[in-house]
Amino acid sequence: MSKEAISTSKAPGAVGPYSQGIKTGNMFFFSGQIPIDPAIGKLVEGDVSAQAEQACKNVMALLESQGLTAANVVKTTVFITDMGNFAAVNDVYKKYFTAPCPARSCVEVSKLPLGAQVEIEAIATL
């Protein structure tokens, strides 16, 4: 089985030794996206809703780089630093992922890179 690295300048570059995504067969595995604005390379300012919005935009940019849409996503994992923000993140998330929604996990973590409040990773298929 072969694997191919996915890279686009329309989403933030990797901040460590990993790829923005990997394609293998008809599956696409996208690394977690924190709310970095790729145009300026910095975390967006604002509340968790603003951060969730940017994280979703980054996921969409990765999908689009492969000719995919949110409809191709079969699984996401959402990491948040405060479960009290669950509803606010859902309000943003549901604008991007509609029925039938992908399977999803949402977990609270103690910290995310660069002080982000939310990170979203996705798995998609053709």
Coordinates of C-alpha atoms in Angstrom, one line a residue:
M1 CA 0.0 0.0 0.0
S2 CA 1.4 3.4 -1.0
K3 CA 0.9 6.7 0.8
E4 CA 1.2 10.2 -0.5
A5 CA 1.6 13.4 1.6
I6 CA -1.0 16.1 1.2
S7 CA 0.1 19.7 1.3
T8 CA -1.6 23.0 0.6
S9 CA -0.7 26.6 1.3
K10 CA -4.4 27.3 2.0
A11 CA -4.1 25.6 5.3
P12 CA -1.5 26.1 8.0
G13 CA 1.8 24.2 7.5
A14 CA 2.7 21.5 9.9
V15 CA 4.3 22.8 13.2
G16 CA 6.1 19.6 13.8
P17 CA 7.3 16.4 12.0
Y18 CA 4.1 15.4 10.4
S19 CA 2.1 15.9 7.1
Q20 CA -1.0 18.1 6.7
G21 CA -2.5 14.9 5.5
I22 CA -1.9 11.5 4.0
K23 CA -3.7 9.8 1.1
T24 CA -3.7 6.1 0.8
G25 CA -6.0 4.3 -1.7
N26 CA -9.3 6.2 -1.5
M27 CA -8.8 7.3 2.1
F28 CA -7.6 10.7 3.3
F29 CA -6.3 11.3 6.8
F30 CA -6.0 15.0 7.7
S31 CA -4.0 16.1 10.7
G32 CA -5.6 18.2 13.4
Q33 CA -6.2 21.8 12.4
I34 CA -5.9 24.5 15.0
P35 CA -7.2 28.0 14.3
I36 CA -4.2 29.4 12.5
D37 CA -4.9 31.8 9.8
P38 CA -2.7 30.6 6.9
A39 CA -2.5 34.1 5.4
I40 CA -0.6 35.4 8.4
G41 CA 0.6 32.2 10.1
K42 CA -0.8 33.2 13.5
L43 CA -3.6 32.0 15.7
V44 CA -6.9 33.9 15.1
E45 CA -8.0 36.3 17.8
G46 CA -11.3 35.9 19.4
D47 CA -13.5 33.5 21.4
V48 CA -13.8 29.7 20.9
S49 CA -16.4 30.3 18.1
A50 CA -14.0 32.4 16.1
Q51 CA -11.3 29.7 16.7
A52 CA -13.7 26.9 15.7
E53 CA -14.6 28.8 12.5
Q54 CA -11.0 29.0 11.5
A55 CA -10.3 25.4 12.3
C56 CA -13.2 24.3 10.1
K57 CA -12.0 26.6 7.3
N58 CA -8.6 24.9 7.5
V59 CA -10.2 21.5 7.3
M60 CA -12.2 22.6 4.3
A61 CA -9.1 23.9 2.6
L62 CA -7.4 20.6 3.0
L63 CA -10.4 18.8 1.6
E64 CA -10.7 21.2 -1.3
S65 CA -7.0 20.7 -2.1
Q66 CA -7.9 17.1 -2.9
G67 CA -11.1 17.8 -4.8
L68 CA -13.2 16.8 -1.7
T69 CA -16.0 18.4 0.3
A70 CA -17.3 18.0 3.8
A71 CA -19.7 15.3 2.3
N72 CA -16.6 13.1 1.9
V73 CA -15.7 13.2 5.6
V74 CA -16.6 10.0 7.4
K75 CA -15.0 10.8 10.8
T76 CA -13.8 13.8 12.8
T77 CA -12.2 14.2 16.1
V78 CA -12.7 17.5 17.9
F79 CA -10.4 18.5 20.7
I80 CA -11.4 21.4 23.0
T81 CA -9.7 22.8 26.1
D82 CA -13.0 23.4 28.0
M83 CA -16.1 21.1 27.7
G84 CA -18.1 24.2 28.6
N85 CA -17.5 25.3 25.0
F86 CA -19.1 22.2 23.6
A87 CA -22.3 24.0 22.4
A88 CA -20.4 26.9 20.9
V89 CA -18.1 24.7 18.9
N90 CA -21.1 22.6 17.8
D91 CA -22.9 25.8 16.5
V92 CA -19.9 26.4 14.2
Y93 CA -19.3 22.8 13.3
K94 CA -22.8 22.2 12.1
K95 CA -22.4 24.9 9.5
Y96 CA -19.7 22.9 7.8
F97 CA -20.8 19.3 8.5
T98 CA -24.5 18.5 7.7
A99 CA -26.6 15.4 7.6
P100 CA -25.6 12.8 7.3
C101 CA -23.0 14.1 9.6
P102 CA -19.7 12.2 10.0
A103 CA -19.0 10.0 13.0
R104 CA -17.3 12.2 15.6
S105 CA -15.5 12.2 18.9
C106 CA -15.1 15.3 21.0
V107 CA -12.7 15.3 23.9
E108 CA -11.5 17.8 26.4
V109 CA -7.7 18.2 26.6
S110 CA -5.6 20.2 29.0
K111 CA -3.7 22.1 26.3
L112 CA -3.4 22.5 22.5
P113 CA -0.5 23.9 20.5
L114 CA 0.0 27.7 20.6
G115 CA -2.7 28.1 23.2
A116 CA -5.6 27.1 20.8
Q117 CA -8.9 26.3 22.3
V118 CA -10.0 23.9 19.6
E119 CA -8.5 21.5 17.1
I120 CA -10.3 19.4 14.5
E121 CA -9.0 16.4 12.5
A122 CA -10.8 14.5 9.8
I123 CA -10.8 11.3 7.8
A124 CA -12.4 11.3 4.4
T125 CA -13.0 8.9 1.5
L126 CA -13.9 9.1 -2.1

